[in-house]
PDB file of C-alpha atoms in Angstrom:
ATOM      1  CA  UNK A   1      14.555 139.382 129.641  1.00  0.00           C
ATOM      2  CA  UNK A   2      14.673 140.573 133.229  1.00  0.00           C
ATOM      3  CA  UNK A   3      11.585 139.829 135.268  1.00  0.00           C
ATOM      4  CA  UNK A   4      10.197 142.480 137.612  1.00  0.00           C
ATOM      5  CA  UNK A   5      10.466 141.805 141.365  1.00  0.00           C
ATOM      6  CA  UNK A   6       7.957 139.109 142.388  1.00  0.00           C
ATOM      7  CA  UNK A   7       6.366 141.396 144.985  1.00  0.00           C
ATOM      8  CA  UNK A   8       5.820 144.296 142.534  1.00  0.00           C
ATOM      9  CA  UNK A   9       2.403 144.840 140.960  1.00  0.00           C
ATOM     10  CA  UNK A  10       3.711 143.817 137.525  1.00  0.00           C
ATOM     11  CA  UNK A  11       5.506 140.813 139.032  1.00  0.00           C
ATOM     12  CA  UNK A  12       2.241 139.652 140.630  1.00  0.00           C
ATOM     13  CA  UNK A  13       0.346 140.097 137.358  1.00  0.00           C
ATOM     14  CA  UNK A  14       2.980 138.156 135.415  1.00  0.00           C
ATOM     15  CA  UNK A  15       2.886 135.306 137.957  1.00  0.00           C
ATOM     16  CA  UNK A  16      -0.899 134.911 137.830  1.00  0.00           C
ATOM     17  CA  UNK A  17      -2.178 132.460 135.230  1.00  0.00           C
ATOM     18  CA  UNK A  18      -5.846 131.647 134.654  1.00  0.00           C
ATOM     19  CA  UNK A  19      -5.410 127.854 134.773  1.00  0.00           C
ATOM     20  CA  UNK A  20      -3.135 124.966 133.905  1.00  0.00           C
ATOM     21  CA  UNK A  21      -2.652 124.014 130.288  1.00  0.00           C
ATOM     22  CA  UNK A  22      -2.753 120.619 128.605  1.00  0.00           C
ATOM     23  CA  UNK A  23      -0.457 118.688 126.253  1.00  0.00           C
ATOM     24  CA  UNK A  24      -2.317 118.151 122.958  1.00  0.00           C
ATOM     25  CA  UNK A  25       0.407 116.667 120.735  1.00  0.00           C
ATOM     26  CA  UNK A  26       4.014 115.446 121.014  1.00  0.00           C
ATOM     27  CA  UNK A  27       6.420 115.032 118.103  1.00  0.00           C
ATOM     28  CA  UNK A  28      10.048 114.029 117.629  1.00  0.00           C
ATOM     29  CA  UNK A  29      12.438 115.030 114.849  1.00  0.00           C
ATOM     30  CA  UNK A  30      14.488 111.846 114.276  1.00  0.00           C
ATOM     31  CA  UNK A  31      16.899 113.413 111.750  1.00  0.00           C
ATOM     32  CA  UNK A  32      17.348 116.496 109.603  1.00  0.00           C
ATOM     33  CA  UNK A  33      14.770 116.731 106.803  1.00  0.00           C
ATOM     34  CA  UNK A  34      12.942 113.667 108.144  1.00  0.00           C
ATOM     35  CA  UNK A  35       9.218 113.845 108.887  1.00  0.00           C
ATOM     36  CA  UNK A  36       8.270 114.340 112.521  1.00  0.00           C
ATOM     37  CA  UNK A  37       7.059 111.301 114.401  1.00  0.00           C
ATOM     38  CA  UNK A  38       3.993 111.799 116.583  1.00  0.00           C
ATOM     39  CA  UNK A  39       4.207 109.943 119.904  1.00  0.00           C
ATOM     40  CA  UNK A  40       1.843 109.459 122.846  1.00  0.00           C
ATOM     41  CA  UNK A  41       4.534 109.926 125.514  1.00  0.00           C
ATOM     42  CA  UNK A  42       8.182 110.909 125.666  1.00  0.00           C
ATOM     43  CA  UNK A  43      11.181 110.741 127.978  1.00  0.00           C
ATOM     44  CA  UNK A  44      13.055 113.968 128.720  1.00  0.00           C
ATOM     45  CA  UNK A  45      16.726 113.935 129.760  1.00  0.00           C
ATOM     46  CA  UNK A  46      17.961 116.693 132.083  1.00  0.00           C
ATOM     47  CA  UNK A  47      20.048 119.317 130.298  1.00  0.00           C
ATOM     48  CA  UNK A  48      19.915 117.423 126.991  1.00  0.00           C
ATOM     49  CA  UNK A  49      16.563 116.953 125.287  1.00  0.00           C
ATOM     50  CA  UNK A  50      13.891 114.456 124.363  1.00  0.00           C
ATOM     51  CA  UNK A  51      14.878 110.837 123.760  1.00  0.00           C
ATOM     52  CA  UNK A  52      14.495 110.172 120.026  1.00  0.00           C
ATOM     53  CA  UNK A  53      14.736 113.822 118.978  1.00  0.00           C
ATOM     54  CA  UNK A  54      17.724 114.961 116.945  1.00  0.00           C
ATOM     55  CA  UNK A  55      18.122 118.248 118.836  1.00  0.00           C
ATOM     56  CA  UNK A  56      20.305 117.607 121.819  1.00  0.00           C
ATOM     57  CA  UNK A  57      22.746 120.173 123.094  1.00  0.00           C
ATOM     58  CA  UNK A  58      25.181 120.572 125.938  1.00  0.00           C
ATOM     59  CA  UNK A  59      23.468 123.702 127.219  1.00  0.00           C
ATOM     60  CA  UNK A  60      20.012 122.228 126.721  1.00  0.00           C
ATOM     61  CA  UNK A  61      18.494 125.705 126.217  1.00  0.00           C
ATOM     62  CA  UNK A  62      16.493 124.292 123.327  1.00  0.00           C
ATOM     63  CA  UNK A  63      15.903 120.828 124.783  1.00  0.00           C
ATOM     64  CA  UNK A  64      12.154 121.097 124.121  1.00  0.00           C
ATOM     65  CA  UNK A  65      10.214 123.351 121.772  1.00  0.00           C
ATOM     66  CA  UNK A  66       6.575 124.163 122.490  1.00  0.00           C
ATOM     67  CA  UNK A  67       3.855 125.923 120.539  1.00  0.00           C
ATOM     68  CA  UNK A  68       0.444 127.241 121.521  1.00  0.00           C
ATOM     69  CA  UNK A  69      -2.488 125.184 120.133  1.00  0.00           C
ATOM     70  CA  UNK A  70      -4.569 128.346 119.965  1.00  0.00           C
ATOM     71  CA  UNK A  71      -2.049 129.839 117.515  1.00  0.00           C
ATOM     72  CA  UNK A  72      -2.270 127.013 114.946  1.00  0.00           C
ATOM     73  CA  UNK A  73      -5.506 128.252 113.299  1.00  0.00           C
ATOM     74  CA  UNK A  74      -4.126 131.798 113.182  1.00  0.00           C
ATOM     75  CA  UNK A  75      -0.875 130.647 111.549  1.00  0.00           C
ATOM     76  CA  UNK A  76      -2.900 128.586 109.048  1.00  0.00           C
ATOM     77  CA  UNK A  77      -5.137 131.543 108.200  1.00  0.00           C
ATOM     78  CA  UNK A  78      -2.191 133.928 107.782  1.00  0.00           C
ATOM     79  CA  UNK A  79      -0.415 131.390 105.550  1.00  0.00           C
ATOM     80  CA  UNK A  80      -3.553 130.889 103.430  1.00  0.00           C
ATOM     81  CA  UNK A  81      -4.404 127.356 104.598  1.00  0.00           C
ATOM     82  CA  UNK A  82      -7.583 125.883 106.069  1.00  0.00           C
ATOM     83  CA  UNK A  83      -5.500 124.180 108.789  1.00  0.00           C
ATOM     84  CA  UNK A  84      -1.900 123.389 109.650  1.00  0.00           C
ATOM     85  CA  UNK A  85      -0.748 120.115 111.195  1.00  0.00           C
ATOM     86  CA  UNK A  86       1.510 120.390 114.273  1.00  0.00           C
ATOM     87  CA  UNK A  87       4.225 118.325 112.562  1.00  0.00           C
ATOM     88  CA  UNK A  88       4.476 120.940 109.801  1.00  0.00           C
ATOM     89  CA  UNK A  89       5.726 123.530 112.308  1.00  0.00           C
ATOM     90  CA  UNK A  90       8.358 121.134 113.744  1.00  0.00           C
ATOM     91  CA  UNK A  91       7.817 121.918 117.435  1.00  0.00           C
ATOM     92  CA  UNK A  92       7.977 119.081 119.960  1.00  0.00           C
ATOM     93  CA  UNK A  93       4.916 119.881 122.043  1.00  0.00           C
ATOM     94  CA  UNK A  94       1.581 121.538 121.317  1.00  0.00           C
ATOM     95  CA  UNK A  95      -0.100 122.885 124.461  1.00  0.00           C
ATOM     96  CA  UNK A  96      -3.488 124.485 125.003  1.00  0.00           C
ATOM     97  CA  UNK A  97      -5.050 126.557 127.734  1.00  0.00           C
ATOM     98  CA  UNK A  98      -1.970 128.339 129.088  1.00  0.00           C
ATOM     99  CA  UNK A  99      -0.134 131.291 127.494  1.00  0.00           C
ATOM    100  CA  UNK A 100       3.372 130.037 126.662  1.00  0.00           C
ATOM    101  CA  UNK A 101       4.767 133.575 126.650  1.00  0.00           C
ATOM    102  CA  UNK A 102       4.042 133.671 130.408  1.00  0.00           C
ATOM    103  CA  UNK A 103       6.376 130.683 130.921  1.00  0.00           C
ATOM    104  CA  UNK A 104       9.455 132.405 129.530  1.00  0.00           C
ATOM    105  CA  UNK A 105      12.117 132.735 132.248  1.00  0.00           C
ATOM    106  CA  UNK A 106      10.103 130.583 134.649  1.00  0.00           C
ATOM    107  CA  UNK A 107       9.855 126.960 135.577  1.00  0.00           C
ATOM    108  CA  UNK A 108       6.888 124.780 134.764  1.00  0.00           C
ATOM    109  CA  UNK A 109       5.933 121.129 135.037  1.00  0.00           C
ATOM    110  CA  UNK A 110       4.611 118.699 132.456  1.00  0.00           C
ATOM    111  CA  UNK A 111       4.076 115.204 133.851  1.00  0.00           C
ATOM    112  CA  UNK A 112       7.239 114.210 135.759  1.00  0.00           C
ATOM    113  CA  UNK A 113       9.335 116.821 133.931  1.00  0.00           C
ATOM    114  CA  UNK A 114      10.328 120.280 135.167  1.00  0.00           C
ATOM    115  CA  UNK A 115      11.241 122.710 132.396  1.00  0.00           C
ATOM    116  CA  UNK A 116      12.377 126.307 132.273  1.00  0.00           C
ATOM    117  CA  UNK A 117      11.335 128.604 129.427  1.00  0.00           C
ATOM    118  CA  UNK A 118      14.538 130.007 127.924  1.00  0.00           C
ATOM    119  CA  UNK A 119      13.607 131.968 124.813  1.00  0.00           C
ATOM    120  CA  UNK A 120      11.063 132.549 122.089  1.00  0.00           C
ATOM    121  CA  UNK A 121      11.120 129.816 119.439  1.00  0.00           C
ATOM    122  CA  UNK A 122      11.271 131.984 116.368  1.00  0.00           C
ATOM    123  CA  UNK A 123      10.400 130.477 112.983  1.00  0.00           C
ATOM    124  CA  UNK A 124      13.184 129.459 110.629  1.00  0.00           C
ATOM    125  CA  UNK A 125      13.463 129.921 106.877  1.00  0.00           C
ATOM    126  CA  UNK A 126      12.191 126.340 106.386  1.00  0.00           C
ATOM    127  CA  UNK A 127       8.694 127.628 107.127  1.00  0.00           C
ATOM    128  CA  UNK A 128       8.604 129.128 103.609  1.00  0.00           C
ATOM    129  CA  UNK A 129       8.818 125.611 102.162  1.00  0.00           C
ATOM    130  CA  UNK A 130       6.479 124.141 104.769  1.00  0.00           C
ATOM    131  CA  UNK A 131       3.749 126.804 104.589  1.00  0.00           C
ATOM    132  CA  UNK A 132       4.426 128.467 101.230  1.00  0.00           C
ATOM    133  CA  UNK A 133       5.458 132.042 100.453  1.00  0.00           C
ATOM    134  CA  UNK A 134       5.035 134.193 103.558  1.00  0.00           C
ATOM    135  CA  UNK A 135       5.121 131.176 105.879  1.00  0.00           C
ATOM    136  CA  UNK A 136       7.977 132.650 107.868  1.00  0.00           C
ATOM    137  CA  UNK A 137       6.035 135.847 108.501  1.00  0.00           C
ATOM    138  CA  UNK A 138       2.808 133.930 109.231  1.00  0.00           C
ATOM    139  CA  UNK A 139       4.580 132.398 112.247  1.00  0.00           C
ATOM    140  CA  UNK A 140       6.347 135.491 113.540  1.00  0.00           C
ATOM    141  CA  UNK A 141       5.357 136.169 117.127  1.00  0.00           C
ATOM    142  CA  UNK A 142       3.637 132.772 117.350  1.00  0.00           C
ATOM    143  CA  UNK A 143       6.578 130.374 117.006  1.00  0.00           C
ATOM    144  CA  UNK A 144       6.328 129.220 120.596  1.00  0.00           C
ATOM    145  CA  UNK A 145       8.822 128.714 123.395  1.00  0.00           C
ATOM    146  CA  UNK A 146      12.161 126.968 123.813  1.00  0.00           C
ATOM    147  CA  UNK A 147      12.783 125.292 127.165  1.00  0.00           C
ATOM    148  CA  UNK A 148      15.559 123.503 128.970  1.00  0.00           C
ATOM    149  CA  UNK A 149      14.929 120.361 130.971  1.00  0.00           C
ATOM    150  CA  UNK A 150      15.638 120.992 134.666  1.00  0.00           C
ATOM    151  CA  UNK A 151      14.367 117.633 135.969  1.00  0.00           C
ATOM    152  CA  UNK A 152      13.988 114.724 133.586  1.00  0.00           C
ATOM    153  CA  UNK A 153      11.241 112.158 133.442  1.00  0.00           C
ATOM    154  CA  UNK A 154       8.263 111.388 131.233  1.00  0.00           C
ATOM    155  CA  UNK A 155       5.230 113.250 130.012  1.00  0.00           C
ATOM    156  CA  UNK A 156       2.318 112.303 127.776  1.00  0.00           C
ATOM    157  CA  UNK A 157      -0.565 113.679 125.763  1.00  0.00           C
ATOM    158  CA  UNK A 158      -3.228 114.897 128.171  1.00  0.00           C
ATOM    159  CA  UNK A 159      -0.767 115.846 130.935  1.00  0.00           C
ATOM    160  CA  UNK A 160      -1.200 119.192 132.649  1.00  0.00           C
ATOM    161  CA  UNK A 161       1.167 122.090 131.938  1.00  0.00           C
ATOM    162  CA  UNK A 162       1.529 123.989 135.224  1.00  0.00           C
ATOM    163  CA  UNK A 163       3.620 127.021 136.113  1.00  0.00           C
ATOM    164  CA  UNK A 164       5.666 126.552 139.268  1.00  0.00           C
ATOM    165  CA  UNK A 165       6.055 129.132 141.988  1.00  0.00           C
ATOM    166  CA  UNK A 166       9.474 130.835 142.230  1.00  0.00           C
ATOM    167  CA  UNK A 167      11.858 128.618 144.166  1.00  0.00           C
ATOM    168  CA  UNK A 168       9.986 125.395 143.238  1.00  0.00           C
TER     169      UNK A 168
END
């Protein structure tokens, strides 16, 4: 996705966010087909991923996966459930109060960590087993954001999620 020039009207609109977000939940995937482990805080390694999470890659484009807390009740409703636990959706971080789509192709900070939104985190076929028939489609458009770790460090539940200005 190519962003409009920062000084254009659309560029200014896309750079303006109502407020910072907040980390609500953190989870690690220790191994394939293993249950997620909820943690209070996590260490992020630059260009790699989260310590204790099985997804680590050389490019780091999917070093962290995030999902919007406000989307969880919608996904649950569309999948025919009263609620859906964050671990069911297998994303590392649940955030509230900031639109994740606005962080794609930009840098943002959580705790000590600087991340860059790289791509939409589309659902996988495993969501059919996790949510039941139609689970994949219940998540479409609400699967969250993949991010690479630009500057490592730690972050925890309750930390702010803040977009950074270009060049930060």
